[in-house]
Amino acid sequence: MPSESRILIVDDHEDTLYALESALAPLGHRLTRATSGDAALKEVLRGRVGLLLLDVRMPGVSGLDVVHYMRGVEQTQHIPVILLTGFGPDAELTAAAFRLGVADLVMKPVDPWALRTKVRYLYDAHERSHTLEREIRDLRARLKEHEELKELKELKELKEHEELRAADDHRDRRRIPAQHDGAKERTQAAHGPDMDRA
């Protein structure tokens, strides 16, 4: 069953978007497109993006600007990003991209098979990571609930113990005067005649 997370493809050229969508369609994931850096940021902040395929050079907000912003937001900082460039090898660009945690830098035109392989691996790894995070959160929530229930049970048992002890103390207090009165009556009965003769 396909994941609900989307693959977001960002490029300012329609023909490139179409080619990338055609290359990734066999993976069976939901594909969303954006034609600018601003639009890409809006889509990413909407959530449910499992991977970003992003052109480096676009008018206005560049691909590197998008990645730089994403890495500063907790919601988006771990989304894998593949940068696309059509300008050939660039050592400065490569260094800047990997400093920002970009997963890969791919030259255009892309090899569809190679791109699918990279996207499949990165997307699946991100989904597994998210699944693990959800399971950890659920486990922590259940553990916290268990600890709270245990604490409530201990408090209830302590209260019941205190109530039983209070009831025992009350019975003991009632028993002591009764025993004292009985002893007094027995003493008077034993010494009554002697006291009368005196």
Coordinates of C-alpha atoms in Angstrom, one line a residue:
M1 CA 0.0 0.0 0.0
P2 CA 1.5 3.4 -1.0
S3 CA 2.5 5.7 1.8
E4 CA 0.6 8.9 2.4
S5 CA 3.8 10.9 2.3
R6 CA 4.4 12.8 -1.0
I7 CA 7.4 13.3 -3.2
L8 CA 7.7 17.0 -4.0
I9 CA 9.3 17.9 -7.3
V10 CA 10.4 21.5 -7.7
D11 CA 11.6 23.1 -11.0
D12 CA 10.8 26.2 -12.8
H13 CA 10.6 24.5 -16.2
E14 CA 7.4 22.5 -17.1
D15 CA 9.2 20.1 -19.4
T16 CA 11.6 19.2 -16.6
L17 CA 8.8 18.6 -14.2
Y18 CA 7.0 16.4 -16.7
A19 CA 10.2 14.4 -17.3
L20 CA 10.8 13.9 -13.6
E21 CA 7.2 12.9 -12.9
S22 CA 7.4 10.3 -15.7
A23 CA 10.7 8.9 -14.3
L24 CA 9.2 8.6 -10.8
A25 CA 5.7 7.4 -11.6
P26 CA 6.6 3.7 -11.6
L27 CA 7.4 4.0 -7.9
G28 CA 3.7 4.4 -7.2
H29 CA 4.1 7.3 -4.7
R30 CA 2.1 10.5 -4.6
L31 CA 3.9 13.2 -6.6
T32 CA 3.4 16.9 -6.1
R33 CA 4.9 19.7 -8.1
A34 CA 6.0 23.2 -7.4
T35 CA 7.5 25.8 -9.8
S36 CA 9.4 28.1 -7.4
G37 CA 11.2 28.1 -4.1
D38 CA 8.4 29.9 -2.4
A39 CA 5.9 27.4 -3.5
A40 CA 8.1 24.6 -2.5
L41 CA 8.4 25.9 1.1
K42 CA 4.6 26.3 1.3
E43 CA 4.2 22.6 0.2
V44 CA 6.8 21.4 2.6
L45 CA 5.3 23.3 5.6
R46 CA 1.9 21.7 4.7
G47 CA 3.4 18.4 5.8
R48 CA 3.5 14.9 4.6
V49 CA 6.5 15.3 2.3
G50 CA 8.7 12.3 2.3
L51 CA 11.3 13.5 -0.1
L52 CA 12.1 16.7 -2.0
L53 CA 13.5 16.7 -5.6
L54 CA 14.7 20.3 -6.0
D55 CA 16.3 22.3 -8.7
V56 CA 19.3 24.3 -7.5
R57 CA 18.9 27.5 -9.6
M58 CA 15.5 29.1 -9.8
P59 CA 14.4 32.7 -9.9
G60 CA 13.9 34.3 -6.5
V61 CA 14.3 31.7 -3.8
S62 CA 17.0 29.2 -4.9
G63 CA 17.1 25.5 -4.1
L64 CA 19.9 26.0 -1.5
D65 CA 17.8 28.7 0.1
V66 CA 14.9 26.3 0.4
V67 CA 17.2 23.6 2.0
H68 CA 18.7 26.2 4.4
Y69 CA 15.3 27.2 5.6
M70 CA 14.1 23.6 6.0
R71 CA 17.1 22.7 8.1
G72 CA 16.2 25.4 10.6
V73 CA 12.6 24.1 11.1
E74 CA 12.1 21.0 13.3
Q75 CA 9.1 19.9 11.2
T76 CA 11.2 19.8 8.0
Q77 CA 14.8 19.4 9.0
H78 CA 15.0 15.6 8.4
I79 CA 13.3 15.5 5.0
P80 CA 15.7 14.0 2.5
V81 CA 16.6 16.3 -0.4
I82 CA 18.0 15.5 -3.8
L83 CA 19.3 18.6 -5.6
L84 CA 19.2 18.9 -9.4
T85 CA 21.6 21.0 -11.4
G86 CA 22.1 21.4 -15.1
F87 CA 25.3 23.4 -14.9
G88 CA 27.8 20.6 -14.6
P89 CA 30.2 19.8 -11.7
D90 CA 30.6 22.7 -9.3
A91 CA 32.9 22.1 -6.2
E92 CA 31.5 25.1 -4.4
L93 CA 27.9 24.1 -4.9
T94 CA 28.7 20.5 -3.9
A95 CA 30.3 21.6 -0.7
A96 CA 27.5 24.0 0.2
A97 CA 24.9 21.3 -0.6
F98 CA 26.4 18.7 1.6
R99 CA 27.0 21.1 4.4
L100 CA 23.3 21.6 4.5
G101 CA 22.7 17.8 4.7
V102 CA 21.6 17.3 1.1
A103 CA 21.3 13.6 0.4
D104 CA 22.6 13.8 -3.2
L105 CA 23.4 16.1 -6.1
V106 CA 22.2 14.9 -9.5
M107 CA 23.1 16.3 -12.9
K108 CA 20.5 17.0 -15.5
P109 CA 19.4 15.4 -17.7
V110 CA 18.8 12.6 -15.2
D111 CA 19.0 8.9 -15.8
P112 CA 15.5 7.7 -14.9
W113 CA 16.6 4.3 -13.6
A114 CA 19.3 5.8 -11.4
L115 CA 17.0 8.5 -10.1
R116 CA 14.3 6.0 -9.2
T117 CA 16.9 3.9 -7.4
K118 CA 18.1 6.8 -5.3
V119 CA 14.6 8.1 -4.6
R120 CA 13.3 4.7 -3.6
Y121 CA 16.1 4.2 -1.1
L122 CA 16.0 7.7 0.4
Y123 CA 12.2 7.7 0.6
D124 CA 11.9 4.3 2.2
A125 CA 14.6 5.1 4.7
H126 CA 12.8 8.3 5.7
E127 CA 9.5 6.4 6.0
R128 CA 11.1 3.7 8.2
S129 CA 12.6 6.5 10.4
H130 CA 9.2 8.1 10.8
T131 CA 7.6 4.8 11.6
L132 CA 10.2 4.1 14.2
E133 CA 9.7 7.6 15.7
R134 CA 6.0 7.0 15.9
E135 CA 6.4 3.6 17.6
I136 CA 8.8 5.2 20.1
R137 CA 6.3 8.0 20.9
D138 CA 3.5 5.4 21.3
L139 CA 5.7 3.2 23.5
R140 CA 6.6 6.2 25.7
A141 CA 3.0 7.2 25.9
R142 CA 1.9 3.7 27.0
L143 CA 4.8 3.5 29.5
K144 CA 3.8 6.9 31.0
E145 CA 0.1 5.7 31.2
H146 CA 1.3 2.4 32.8
E147 CA 3.4 4.4 35.4
E148 CA 0.4 6.7 36.1
L149 CA -1.9 3.7 36.6
K150 CA 0.7 2.0 38.9
E151 CA 1.0 5.2 40.9
L152 CA -2.8 5.5 41.2
K153 CA -3.0 1.9 42.3
E154 CA -0.3 2.4 44.9
L155 CA -2.1 5.5 46.2
K156 CA -5.3 3.6 46.4
E157 CA -3.7 0.8 48.3
L158 CA -2.1 3.2 50.7
K159 CA -5.4 5.0 51.3
E160 CA -7.1 1.6 51.9
H161 CA -4.4 0.6 54.3
E162 CA -4.7 3.9 56.2
E163 CA -8.4 3.5 56.4
L164 CA -8.1 0.0 57.8
R165 CA -5.5 1.1 60.3
A166 CA -7.8 4.0 61.4
A167 CA -10.7 1.6 61.8
D168 CA -8.6 -0.7 63.9
D169 CA -7.4 2.2 66.0
H170 CA -11.0 3.3 66.5
R171 CA -12.1 -0.3 67.6
D172 CA -9.1 -0.4 70.0
R173 CA -10.1 2.9 71.6
R174 CA -13.7 1.7 72.1
R175 CA -12.5 -1.6 73.5
I176 CA -10.1 -0.1 76.1
P177 CA -12.9 1.9 78.1
A178 CA -15.1 -1.2 78.0
Q179 CA -12.4 -3.4 79.4
H180 CA -11.6 -0.7 82.1
D181 CA -15.3 -0.5 83.1
G182 CA -15.5 -4.3 83.4
A183 CA -12.4 -4.5 85.5
K184 CA -13.8 -1.7 87.8
E185 CA -17.0 -3.6 88.3
R186 CA -15.2 -6.8 89.1
T187 CA -13.0 -4.9 91.7
Q188 CA -16.1 -3.4 93.3
A189 CA -17.8 -6.7 93.5
A190 CA -14.8 -8.3 95.1
H191 CA -14.3 -5.6 97.7
G192 CA -17.9 -4.5 98.2
P193 CA -18.7 -6.5 101.5
D194 CA -15.4 -5.5 103.1
M195 CA -16.1 -1.9 102.3
D196 CA -19.6 -2.2 103.8
R197 CA -18.3 -3.7 107.0
A198 CA -15.8 -1.0 107.3

